[in-house]
CSV table of C-alpha atoms in Angstrom, one decimal:
chain,number,residue,atom,x,y,z
A,21,MET,CA,0.2,0.2,0.1
A,22,ILE,CA,2.9,2.1,0.8
A,23,GLY,CA,4.7,1.9,-2.6
A,24,ILE,CA,1.7,2.1,-4.4
A,25,LEU,CA,1.1,6.1,-2.5
A,26,GLN,CA,4.8,6.3,-3.4
A,27,MET,CA,4.4,5.8,-6.6
A,28,LEU,CA,1.5,8.1,-7.3
A,29,LEU,CA,2.9,11.1,-5.0
A,30,ALA,CA,5.8,10.5,-7.5
A,31,PHE,CA,3.6,10.4,-10.9
A,32,ILE,CA,1.8,13.8,-9.5
A,33,VAL,CA,5.1,15.5,-8.6
A,34,ALA,CA,6.7,14.4,-11.9
A,35,LEU,CA,3.1,15.9,-13.8
A,36,GLY,CA,2.7,18.7,-11.8
A,37,VAL,CA,6.2,19.8,-12.6
A,38,LEU,CA,6.5,19.1,-15.9
A,39,ILE,CA,3.2,20.5,-16.9
A,40,THR,CA,3.8,23.8,-14.7
A,41,PHE,CA,7.2,24.1,-17.0
A,42,HIS,CA,5.3,23.7,-19.8
A,43,GLU,CA,2.5,26.2,-19.0
A,44,PHE,CA,4.9,28.8,-17.7
A,45,GLY,CA,6.5,29.1,-20.9
A,46,HIS,CA,3.3,29.7,-23.0
A,47,PHE,CA,2.6,32.3,-19.5
A,48,TRP,CA,6.1,34.4,-19.7
A,49,VAL,CA,6.5,34.8,-23.9
A,50,ALA,CA,2.7,35.9,-23.6
A,51,ARG,CA,3.3,38.9,-21.1
A,52,ARG,CA,6.4,39.6,-22.7
A,53,CYS,CA,4.4,40.5,-25.9
A,54,ASN,CA,2.0,42.4,-23.3
A,55,VAL,CA,-1.0,39.7,-24.0
A,56,LYS,CA,-3.3,39.9,-21.2
A,57,VAL,CA,-3.1,36.3,-19.1
A,58,LEU,CA,-7.0,35.0,-18.0
A,59,GLN,CA,-6.2,31.9,-16.4
A,60,PHE,CA,-3.3,29.7,-15.9
A,61,ALA,CA,-4.1,25.9,-14.6
A,62,VAL,CA,-2.7,22.9,-14.0
A,63,GLY,CA,-5.0,20.0,-14.3
A,64,PHE,CA,-8.3,20.1,-15.4
A,65,GLY,CA,-12.1,18.9,-13.8
A,66,ARG,CA,-12.7,20.4,-10.2
A,67,PRO,CA,-10.6,22.9,-8.8
A,68,LEU,CA,-8.6,22.2,-6.0
A,69,TRP,CA,-7.2,26.0,-5.2
A,70,ARG,CA,-7.8,28.9,-6.7
A,71,ARG,CA,-6.4,32.7,-6.5
A,72,LYS,CA,-5.9,35.5,-8.4
A,73,PHE,CA,-2.6,37.6,-8.6
A,74,GLY,CA,-1.2,40.4,-10.3
A,75,ALA,CA,-2.6,43.9,-12.0
A,76,ASP,CA,-4.2,41.7,-14.7
A,77,ASP,CA,-6.1,39.2,-11.7
A,78,THR,CA,-4.9,36.2,-14.0
A,79,GLU,CA,-6.3,33.6,-12.0
A,80,PHE,CA,-4.2,30.6,-11.3
A,81,VAL,CA,-6.1,27.4,-10.7
A,82,ILE,CA,-4.4,23.5,-9.9
A,83,GLY,CA,-7.2,21.3,-11.2
A,84,MET,CA,-8.2,17.8,-9.6
A,85,VAL,CA,-7.1,15.7,-13.0
A,86,PRO,CA,-3.1,16.6,-13.3
A,87,LEU,CA,-3.4,15.2,-17.1
A,88,GLY,CA,-2.7,18.6,-18.6
A,89,GLY,CA,-3.1,22.1,-18.1
A,90,TYR,CA,-3.6,25.5,-20.1
A,91,VAL,CA,-3.0,29.2,-20.5
A,92,ARG,CA,-6.3,31.0,-21.3
A,93,MET,CA,-5.6,34.8,-22.8
A,94,LEU,CA,-7.6,37.4,-23.7
A,95,ASP,CA,-9.1,37.0,-27.5
A,96,GLU,CA,-12.2,38.1,-29.7
A,97,ARG,CA,-12.7,35.1,-30.8
A,98,GLU,CA,-13.8,33.8,-27.7
A,99,ALA,CA,-15.1,36.8,-26.3
A,100,PRO,CA,-15.8,40.2,-26.3
A,101,VAL,CA,-12.7,42.4,-25.8
A,102,SER,CA,-13.0,47.0,-25.1
A,103,ALA,CA,-11.8,48.9,-27.3
A,104,ALA,CA,-9.4,49.6,-24.3
A,105,GLU,CA,-7.8,46.1,-24.3
A,106,GLN,CA,-8.0,44.8,-28.0
A,107,GLY,CA,-4.0,46.0,-28.4
A,108,ARG,CA,-3.7,43.0,-25.3
A,109,ALA,CA,-5.7,40.4,-27.3
A,110,PHE,CA,-3.7,37.3,-28.4
A,111,ASN,CA,-5.6,37.4,-32.0
A,112,ASN,CA,-4.5,41.0,-32.6
A,113,LYS,CA,-0.6,40.1,-31.9
A,114,SER,CA,1.8,39.7,-35.1
A,115,LEU,CA,2.0,36.2,-36.6
A,116,GLY,CA,5.5,36.2,-35.4
A,117,GLN,CA,4.4,36.7,-31.6
A,118,ARG,CA,1.7,34.3,-31.8
A,119,PHE,CA,4.2,31.4,-33.1
A,120,ALA,CA,6.3,32.4,-30.5
A,121,ILE,CA,4.2,32.3,-27.7
A,122,VAL,CA,2.8,28.7,-29.0
A,123,ALA,CA,5.9,27.3,-29.4
A,124,ALA,CA,7.5,28.6,-26.0
A,125,GLY,CA,5.5,25.4,-24.3
A,126,PRO,CA,7.6,23.2,-25.9
A,127,ILE,CA,10.6,24.3,-26.1
A,128,PHE,CA,10.0,25.2,-22.2
A,129,ASN,CA,10.1,21.3,-22.3
A,130,PHE,CA,13.6,21.2,-23.9
A,131,ILE,CA,14.6,23.7,-21.3
A,132,PHE,CA,13.6,21.8,-18.4
A,133,ALA,CA,15.7,18.9,-20.1
A,134,ILE,CA,18.8,20.9,-19.9
A,135,LEU,CA,18.5,21.9,-16.1
A,136,ALA,CA,17.6,18.5,-15.0
A,137,TYR,CA,20.4,17.0,-17.0
A,138,TRP,CA,22.7,20.1,-15.6
A,139,LEU,CA,21.7,19.2,-12.2
A,140,VAL,CA,22.5,15.4,-12.8
A,141,PHE,CA,25.5,16.0,-14.0
A,142,ILE,CA,26.8,18.3,-11.5
A,143,ILE,CA,25.5,15.7,-8.9
A,144,GLY,CA,27.2,12.9,-10.1
A,145,ILE,CA,26.2,9.5,-11.4
A,146,THR,CA,27.6,6.6,-9.4
A,147,GLY,CA,27.5,3.4,-11.4
A,148,LEU,CA,29.6,0.4,-12.7
A,149,LYS,CA,32.2,0.7,-14.7
A,150,PRO,CA,31.6,-1.0,-18.3
A,151,VAL,CA,33.3,-4.1,-18.2
A,152,LEU,CA,31.9,-7.5,-19.3
A,153,GLY,CA,32.0,-10.1,-17.1
A,154,SER,CA,31.0,-12.7,-19.5
A,155,VAL,CA,30.6,-13.0,-23.2
A,156,GLN,CA,28.3,-15.9,-24.7
A,157,ASP,CA,29.6,-17.0,-28.3
A,158,GLY,CA,27.9,-16.9,-31.6
A,159,LYS,CA,26.2,-13.2,-30.3
A,160,PRO,CA,26.8,-9.6,-31.4
A,161,VAL,CA,29.2,-9.1,-28.5
A,162,ALA,CA,31.4,-12.1,-29.4
A,163,GLN,CA,31.5,-11.8,-33.2
A,164,SER,CA,32.9,-8.2,-32.4
A,165,GLY,CA,36.0,-9.6,-30.6
A,166,LEU,CA,34.8,-8.3,-27.2
A,167,GLN,CA,36.0,-10.7,-24.3
A,168,ALA,CA,35.5,-11.3,-21.0
A,169,GLY,CA,37.5,-8.7,-18.8
A,170,ASP,CA,37.4,-6.2,-21.2
A,171,GLU,CA,36.5,-2.8,-20.5
A,172,ILE,CA,34.3,-0.4,-23.1
A,173,ILE,CA,36.3,3.2,-22.4
A,174,ALA,CA,34.4,4.7,-25.7
A,175,ILE,CA,31.4,4.1,-27.8
A,176,ASP,CA,31.5,6.2,-31.1
A,177,GLY,CA,34.2,8.4,-29.9
A,178,GLN,CA,32.1,8.9,-26.6
A,179,ALA,CA,33.9,8.4,-23.6
A,180,THR,CA,31.8,5.8,-21.4
A,181,PRO,CA,32.6,5.9,-17.5
A,182,THR,CA,29.9,3.9,-16.5
A,183,TRP,CA,27.2,0.9,-17.9
A,184,ASN,CA,24.4,3.6,-17.7
A,185,THR,CA,26.5,6.0,-20.3
A,186,ALA,CA,27.4,3.2,-22.6
A,187,LEU,CA,24.0,1.7,-22.9
A,188,GLU,CA,22.8,4.9,-23.7
A,189,TYR,CA,25.0,4.8,-26.6
A,190,LEU,CA,24.3,1.1,-27.5
A,191,VAL,CA,20.7,2.1,-27.7
A,192,ALA,CA,20.7,4.6,-29.8
A,193,GLY,CA,22.7,2.4,-32.0
A,194,VAL,CA,20.4,0.0,-32.2
A,195,VAL,CA,17.4,2.7,-32.9
A,196,GLU,CA,19.6,4.3,-35.7
A,197,GLY,CA,20.1,0.1,-36.9
A,198,ASP,CA,24.0,0.8,-36.6
A,199,THR,CA,27.3,-0.4,-35.9
A,200,ALA,CA,28.8,1.3,-33.0
A,201,ALA,CA,32.8,2.1,-32.7
A,202,LEU,CA,34.3,0.5,-29.8
A,203,ARG,CA,37.3,1.5,-27.6
A,204,VAL,CA,38.1,-0.9,-25.4
A,205,ARG,CA,40.6,-1.7,-22.6
A,206,ASP,CA,41.6,-5.3,-21.6
A,207,GLY,CA,42.9,-6.6,-18.0
A,208,ARG,CA,46.7,-5.8,-19.1
A,209,GLY,CA,46.0,-2.2,-19.6
A,210,ALA,CA,46.4,-2.5,-23.5
A,211,GLU,CA,43.5,-1.1,-25.2
A,212,ARG,CA,42.1,-1.4,-29.3
A,213,ALA,CA,39.0,-0.8,-31.3
A,214,LEU,CA,36.4,-2.9,-32.4
A,215,THR,CA,33.6,-2.3,-34.4
A,216,LEU,CA,29.7,-3.7,-32.6
A,217,ASP,CA,27.2,-4.9,-34.9
A,218,LEU,CA,23.5,-3.3,-34.0
A,219,GLY,CA,21.7,-3.6,-36.8
A,220,ALA,CA,20.5,-7.3,-36.4
A,221,ILE,CA,18.5,-6.4,-33.2
A,222,SER,CA,15.1,-4.9,-33.5
A,223,ILE,CA,13.9,-2.0,-31.2
A,224,ASP,CA,10.6,-4.6,-29.9
A,225,ALA,CA,13.4,-7.0,-28.8
A,226,MET,CA,15.5,-4.3,-27.2
A,227,ALA,CA,12.0,-2.7,-25.5
A,228,ALA,CA,11.1,-6.3,-24.1
A,229,GLY,CA,14.2,-5.5,-21.6
A,230,ASN,CA,16.5,-8.5,-23.6
A,231,LEU,CA,19.2,-6.2,-24.9
A,232,LEU,CA,22.2,-7.5,-22.7
A,233,ASP,CA,20.8,-11.3,-23.5
A,234,LEU,CA,20.5,-10.0,-27.5
A,235,LEU,CA,24.0,-8.7,-27.4
A,236,GLY,CA,25.2,-11.2,-25.4
A,237,PHE,CA,27.1,-10.7,-22.2
A,238,GLU,CA,26.5,-10.1,-18.4
A,239,PRO,CA,28.3,-6.9,-17.2
A,240,ALA,CA,31.2,-8.1,-14.6
A,241,ARG,CA,29.9,-7.0,-11.2
A,242,PRO,CA,31.7,-5.8,-7.9
A,243,ARG,CA,32.1,-9.1,-5.2
A,244,ALA,CA,31.0,-8.7,-2.3
A,245,PRO,CA,31.2,-11.0,0.6
A,246,ALA,CA,28.5,-14.2,0.8
A,247,THR,CA,27.5,-12.5,4.3
A,248,LEU,CA,23.5,-12.5,5.2
A,249,GLY,CA,22.0,-9.0,6.3
A,250,GLN,CA,18.0,-9.2,6.8
A,251,VAL,CA,16.7,-12.8,7.1
A,252,SER,CA,13.0,-13.3,6.4
A,253,TYR,CA,11.3,-14.5,9.6
A,254,GLN,CA,9.9,-18.1,8.7
A,255,GLY,CA,11.4,-18.0,5.1
A,256,ALA,CA,13.1,-20.9,4.0
A,257,ALA,CA,16.6,-19.7,5.1
A,258,TRP,CA,14.8,-19.1,8.3
A,259,ARG,CA,13.3,-22.4,8.8
A,260,GLY,CA,16.7,-23.8,7.8
A,261,GLY,CA,18.8,-22.2,10.7
A,262,LEU,CA,20.2,-19.4,8.8
A,263,ARG,CA,20.6,-16.3,10.9
A,264,GLU,CA,21.8,-12.5,10.4
A,265,ALA,CA,26.0,-12.2,10.6
A,266,ASP,CA,26.2,-15.8,8.8
A,267,GLU,CA,28.9,-16.0,6.3
A,268,ILE,CA,28.2,-18.3,3.8
A,269,VAL,CA,31.5,-20.5,3.0
A,270,ALA,CA,30.3,-23.5,0.8
A,271,VAL,CA,26.9,-24.7,-0.6
A,272,ASP,CA,27.0,-28.9,-1.3
A,273,GLY,CA,30.8,-28.6,-0.5
A,274,VAL,CA,31.0,-26.2,-3.1
A,275,PRO,CA,33.1,-23.4,-2.2
A,276,VAL,CA,31.1,-19.7,-2.0
A,277,GLN,CA,32.9,-17.1,-4.4
A,278,GLY,CA,31.2,-14.4,-3.0
A,279,TRP,CA,27.7,-12.9,-2.7
A,280,GLN,CA,26.2,-12.9,-6.7
A,281,HIS,CA,27.6,-16.5,-6.7
A,282,TRP,CA,25.4,-17.4,-3.6
A,283,VAL,CA,22.4,-16.1,-5.3
A,284,GLU,CA,23.2,-18.0,-8.3
A,285,LEU,CA,23.2,-21.5,-6.6
A,286,ILE,CA,19.9,-20.6,-4.7
A,287,ARG,CA,18.2,-19.5,-7.7
A,288,ALA,CA,19.0,-22.7,-10.1
A,289,ALA,CA,18.0,-25.1,-6.8
A,290,PRO,CA,14.0,-24.7,-6.5
A,291,ASP,CA,12.5,-27.0,-4.2
A,292,THR,CA,15.7,-29.0,-3.5
A,293,PRO,CA,17.1,-29.5,-0.3
A,294,MET,CA,21.2,-28.2,-0.1
A,295,THR,CA,23.8,-28.1,2.4
A,296,VAL,CA,24.9,-24.9,3.5
A,297,THR,CA,28.0,-24.3,5.4
A,298,ILE,CA,28.2,-21.4,7.5
A,299,ALA,CA,30.4,-19.5,9.8
A,300,ARG,CA,29.5,-18.6,13.0
A,301,ASP,CA,31.3,-17.0,16.1
A,302,GLY,CA,34.1,-18.6,14.7
A,303,ALA,CA,32.7,-22.2,14.2
A,304,THR,CA,31.6,-24.0,11.3
A,305,ILE,CA,28.4,-25.2,10.9
A,306,ASP,CA,26.4,-27.1,8.1
A,307,MET,CA,22.4,-26.4,7.8
A,308,VAL,CA,20.2,-27.8,5.3
A,309,VAL,CA,18.0,-25.2,3.7
A,310,THR,CA,15.4,-26.2,1.0
A,311,PRO,CA,15.0,-23.0,-1.4
A,312,GLU,CA,11.1,-22.0,-2.5
A,313,ALA,CA,10.2,-22.1,-5.9
A,314,LYS,CA,8.8,-19.0,-7.4
A,315,THR,CA,8.5,-17.2,-11.0
A,316,SER,CA,10.5,-14.8,-12.3
A,317,GLU,CA,9.5,-12.1,-14.2
A,318,GLN,CA,10.6,-13.7,-16.9
A,319,GLY,CA,8.5,-16.5,-16.2
A,320,GLU,CA,11.7,-18.9,-15.3
A,321,ARG,CA,11.2,-21.2,-12.2
A,322,ILE,CA,13.8,-20.1,-9.6
A,323,GLY,CA,14.5,-20.6,-6.0
A,324,PHE,CA,14.2,-18.0,-3.5
A,325,ILE,CA,14.7,-18.3,0.4
A,326,GLY,CA,14.1,-14.9,1.7
A,327,VAL,CA,17.6,-13.2,2.6
A,328,GLY,CA,19.4,-10.3,1.8
A,329,LEU,CA,23.2,-9.2,2.2
A,330,ASP,CA,24.7,-6.9,4.8
A,331,PRO,CA,25.4,-3.6,3.8
A,332,ALA,CA,28.1,-3.3,6.0
A,333,ALA,CA,29.9,-6.4,5.0
A,334,GLY,CA,31.9,-4.4,2.3
A,335,MET,CA,32.5,-4.9,-1.5
A,336,ASP,CA,34.7,-4.6,-3.8
A,337,ASP,CA,34.5,-1.1,-5.2
A,338,SER,CA,37.3,-1.4,-8.3
A,339,LEU,CA,34.3,-1.7,-10.5
A,340,LEU,CA,32.5,1.5,-9.7
A,341,ALA,CA,32.7,5.1,-11.0
A,342,ARG,CA,31.7,8.1,-10.5
A,343,GLU,CA,30.6,10.5,-13.8
A,344,ALA,CA,30.4,14.1,-12.7
A,345,TYR,CA,31.6,17.6,-13.9
A,346,PRO,CA,32.3,21.0,-13.0
A,347,TRP,CA,29.0,23.6,-13.5
A,348,HIS,CA,30.3,24.7,-17.0
A,349,GLN,CA,31.0,21.4,-18.4
A,350,ALA,CA,28.0,19.9,-17.2
A,351,ALA,CA,25.5,23.0,-18.5
A,352,TRP,CA,27.2,21.6,-22.1
A,353,LYS,CA,26.5,18.1,-21.3
A,354,GLY,CA,22.9,18.9,-20.3
A,355,VAL,CA,22.6,20.5,-23.9
A,356,VAL,CA,24.2,17.5,-25.9
A,357,LYS,CA,22.2,14.7,-23.6
A,358,THR,CA,18.5,16.8,-24.5
A,359,ILE,CA,19.6,17.1,-27.9
A,360,ASP,CA,20.8,13.2,-28.5
A,361,MET,CA,17.6,12.2,-26.3
A,362,SER,CA,15.4,14.4,-28.5
A,363,VAL,CA,16.8,12.3,-31.8
A,364,MET,CA,16.4,9.5,-30.4
A,365,THR,CA,13.0,9.7,-29.4
A,366,LEU,CA,11.8,10.9,-33.0
A,367,GLN,CA,13.5,8.1,-34.6
A,368,ILE,CA,11.8,5.8,-32.8
A,369,LEU,CA,8.5,7.5,-33.2
A,370,GLY,CA,9.2,7.7,-37.2
A,371,ARG,CA,10.0,4.1,-36.8
A,372,MET,CA,6.7,3.4,-35.3
A,373,ILE,CA,4.8,5.5,-37.8
A,374,THR,CA,6.8,3.5,-40.6
A,375,GLY,CA,5.9,0.2,-39.4
A,376,GLN,CA,9.7,-1.0,-38.6
A,377,ALA,CA,8.7,-0.5,-34.6
A,378,SER,CA,5.6,-1.8,-32.8
A,379,LEU,CA,3.0,0.7,-31.5
A,380,LYS,CA,3.5,-1.8,-28.4
A,381,ASN,CA,6.3,0.7,-27.5
A,382,LEU,CA,3.7,3.3,-26.6
A,383,SER,CA,3.4,4.0,-22.7
A,384,GLY,CA,0.7,5.1,-21.0
A,385,PRO,CA,0.0,7.2,-17.3
A,386,VAL,CA,0.0,3.6,-15.7
A,387,SER,CA,3.6,3.2,-16.5
A,388,ILE,CA,4.8,6.6,-16.7
A,389,ALA,CA,3.4,6.5,-12.9
A,390,GLN,CA,5.6,3.1,-12.4
A,391,TYR,CA,8.7,4.6,-13.8
A,392,ALA,CA,8.2,8.0,-11.4
A,393,GLY,CA,7.8,5.5,-8.5
A,394,GLN,CA,11.2,3.4,-9.3
A,395,THR,CA,13.0,6.3,-10.3
A,396,ALA,CA,12.4,8.5,-6.7
A,397,GLN,CA,12.9,5.4,-5.2
A,398,LEU,CA,16.7,5.4,-6.3
A,399,GLY,CA,17.3,9.0,-5.1
A,400,ILE,CA,17.2,12.3,-7.2
A,401,VAL,CA,19.7,11.7,-9.8
A,402,ALA,CA,17.4,8.8,-11.0
A,403,PHE,CA,14.4,11.4,-10.9
A,404,LEU,CA,15.5,14.2,-12.4
A,405,GLY,CA,16.4,11.9,-15.7
A,406,PHE,CA,13.3,10.5,-15.5
A,407,LEU,CA,12.0,13.8,-15.5
A,408,ALA,CA,13.9,15.0,-18.4
A,409,LEU,CA,13.2,12.3,-20.0
A,410,VAL,CA,9.0,12.6,-19.8
A,411,SER,CA,10.1,16.5,-20.5
A,412,ILE,CA,12.0,15.6,-23.8
A,413,SER,CA,8.7,13.4,-25.1
A,414,LEU,CA,5.9,16.0,-24.1
A,415,GLY,CA,8.0,18.9,-25.8
A,416,ILE,CA,8.1,16.6,-29.2
A,417,LEU,CA,4.5,15.1,-28.7
A,418,ASN,CA,3.0,18.8,-28.4
A,419,LEU,CA,5.3,19.9,-31.5
A,420,LEU,CA,3.5,17.0,-33.2
A,421,PRO,CA,1.3,18.5,-36.3
A,422,ILE,CA,-2.1,17.4,-34.7
A,423,PRO,CA,-4.9,19.9,-34.1
A,424,MET,CA,-5.7,20.4,-30.8
A,425,LEU,CA,-1.8,20.5,-30.0
A,426,ASP,CA,1.0,23.2,-29.9
A,427,GLY,CA,2.6,21.8,-33.0
A,428,GLY,CA,-1.0,21.7,-34.6
A,429,HIS,CA,-1.2,25.7,-34.0
A,430,LEU,CA,1.9,26.3,-35.4
A,431,CYS,CA,0.8,24.5,-38.6
A,432,TYR,CA,-1.7,27.0,-38.8
A,433,TYR,CA,0.3,30.1,-38.6
A,434,LEU,CA,3.1,28.5,-40.9
A,435,VAL,CA,-0.4,28.3,-43.7
A,436,GLU,CA,-1.1,31.8,-42.5
A,437,PHE,CA,2.8,32.9,-43.2
A,438,VAL,CA,2.5,31.1,-47.0
A,439,LYS,CA,-1.1,32.4,-47.7
A,440,GLY,CA,-0.9,35.5,-46.3
A,441,SER,CA,-4.4,35.1,-44.4
A,442,PRO,CA,-5.5,33.4,-41.6
A,443,VAL,CA,-7.1,29.9,-41.8
A,444,SER,CA,-10.5,29.5,-41.7
A,445,ASP,CA,-12.7,28.6,-38.6
A,446,THR,CA,-14.4,26.1,-40.6
A,447,VAL,CA,-11.2,24.6,-41.6
A,448,GLN,CA,-9.8,24.7,-38.3
A,449,LEU,CA,-13.0,23.4,-36.6
A,450,LEU,CA,-13.0,20.5,-38.4
A,451,ALA,CA,-8.9,19.7,-37.9
A,452,GLN,CA,-9.7,19.7,-33.9
A,453,ARG,CA,-12.7,16.9,-34.7
A,454,VAL,CA,-10.1,15.2,-36.2
A,455,GLY,CA,-7.1,16.0,-33.6
A,456,LEU,CA,-9.3,15.1,-30.9
A,457,ALA,CA,-10.2,11.9,-32.5
A,458,LEU,CA,-6.5,10.9,-33.1
A,459,LEU,CA,-5.6,11.5,-29.4
A,460,PHE,CA,-8.4,9.8,-27.8
A,461,SER,CA,-7.2,7.3,-29.9
A,462,LEU,CA,-3.3,6.9,-28.9
A,463,MET,CA,-4.3,7.8,-25.6
A,464,ALA,CA,-6.2,4.3,-25.6
A,465,LEU,CA,-3.5,2.3,-27.5
A,466,ALA,CA,-1.4,4.0,-24.6
A,467,ILE,CA,-3.4,2.7,-21.6
A,468,TYR,CA,-4.1,-0.5,-23.8
A,469,ASN,CA,-0.6,-1.0,-24.0
A,470,ASP,CA,-0.1,-0.6,-19.8
A,471,VAL,CA,-3.1,-3.1,-19.0
A,472,LEU,CA,-1.0,-5.5,-21.0
A,473,ARG,CA,2.2,-4.8,-19.6
A,474,LEU,CA,0.3,-5.1,-16.4
A,475,VAL,CA,-1.3,-8.7,-16.7
A,476,GLY,CA,1.8,-10.0,-18.2
């Protein structure tokens, strides 16, 4: 229950921040163009809070449903305007000013993404170095010449200090259907150049979360001692006699090489009794533990005993790296990252439109809420990265040439620029109906995809 509440809170905070920033873009540029703003609303439906501020008595509103917002401006097409205020009506402004006001919302989404990434790179990202732990024969990684123990230090000329950065470049390569130029360093420090073919991997397969398996490798993980932290009461480990602070020495006579090895042995033995040798209070003790069987997210039957790693037991940090920059370099990194993510989003969208990628990749509010909750639990850096990515998606979505969206209005203004007169009200009304139907269809498809993900 607490997890669901955290997820909903993170979802509301995320949408509230992003929608407010988007609408503030419209508001700020409208004020710079001397357009009177009547209402600034975040959310739809019944108002939870409303208050008027400023010389224009602009009403600020927070609605019950946090799935959008709007800025209502003085406009002769919506209501009569007094002669004294006609110069402040939106419809009486120049074409350039109207274009700037409408474009400001999506542009502010991209500005928000830059600021979020800027903070991420200032705070710093701690992660694993991109070192390969194991490589599967016959898969793209092995075919490229990569070997276990190799560290990927650059992809397409871009440094990759952590797996987080390396995987972003690999995902971009899959979306482009291209090869990636790798610079790798082996365990002896010798560097070499390799080429990794990513063209055979489909976006749909990658979206299913199987990228590492498709490429054919497992990352090297820090070695942690197999010392028990939390032991679930009445779980399989508890019933077998295991307790907190026990050090796992061997399983069925096989020496345990660390926590990851211990986990692998447990997962491989569902409903199978095993003799676990532990060290406790200076003595060595043998116990019989039978892992319970459960089904993993991939549908695999695995063993589970209900124990956790002791965080105070120490861990090999030789595989850990931290990516952080001074504020001025972080600002440039934020700009570059926003551009890269925008390009990749457009590429994926283009492939969905052309049928090269499935529409199942569309995510709706349920998926966004789940991601919001998960990243919020991981900390401020992960949550800021999530906000930046969603802000980019909102910016691109609003720039699509669909009536009812900012992009649709910008298309009207481009037509007006070419023909020298505004698009007729009749054409705009018809286009709005088509746009509304299209938006409802997209939303329905996204929610349908969310439901399918929830049920399996």
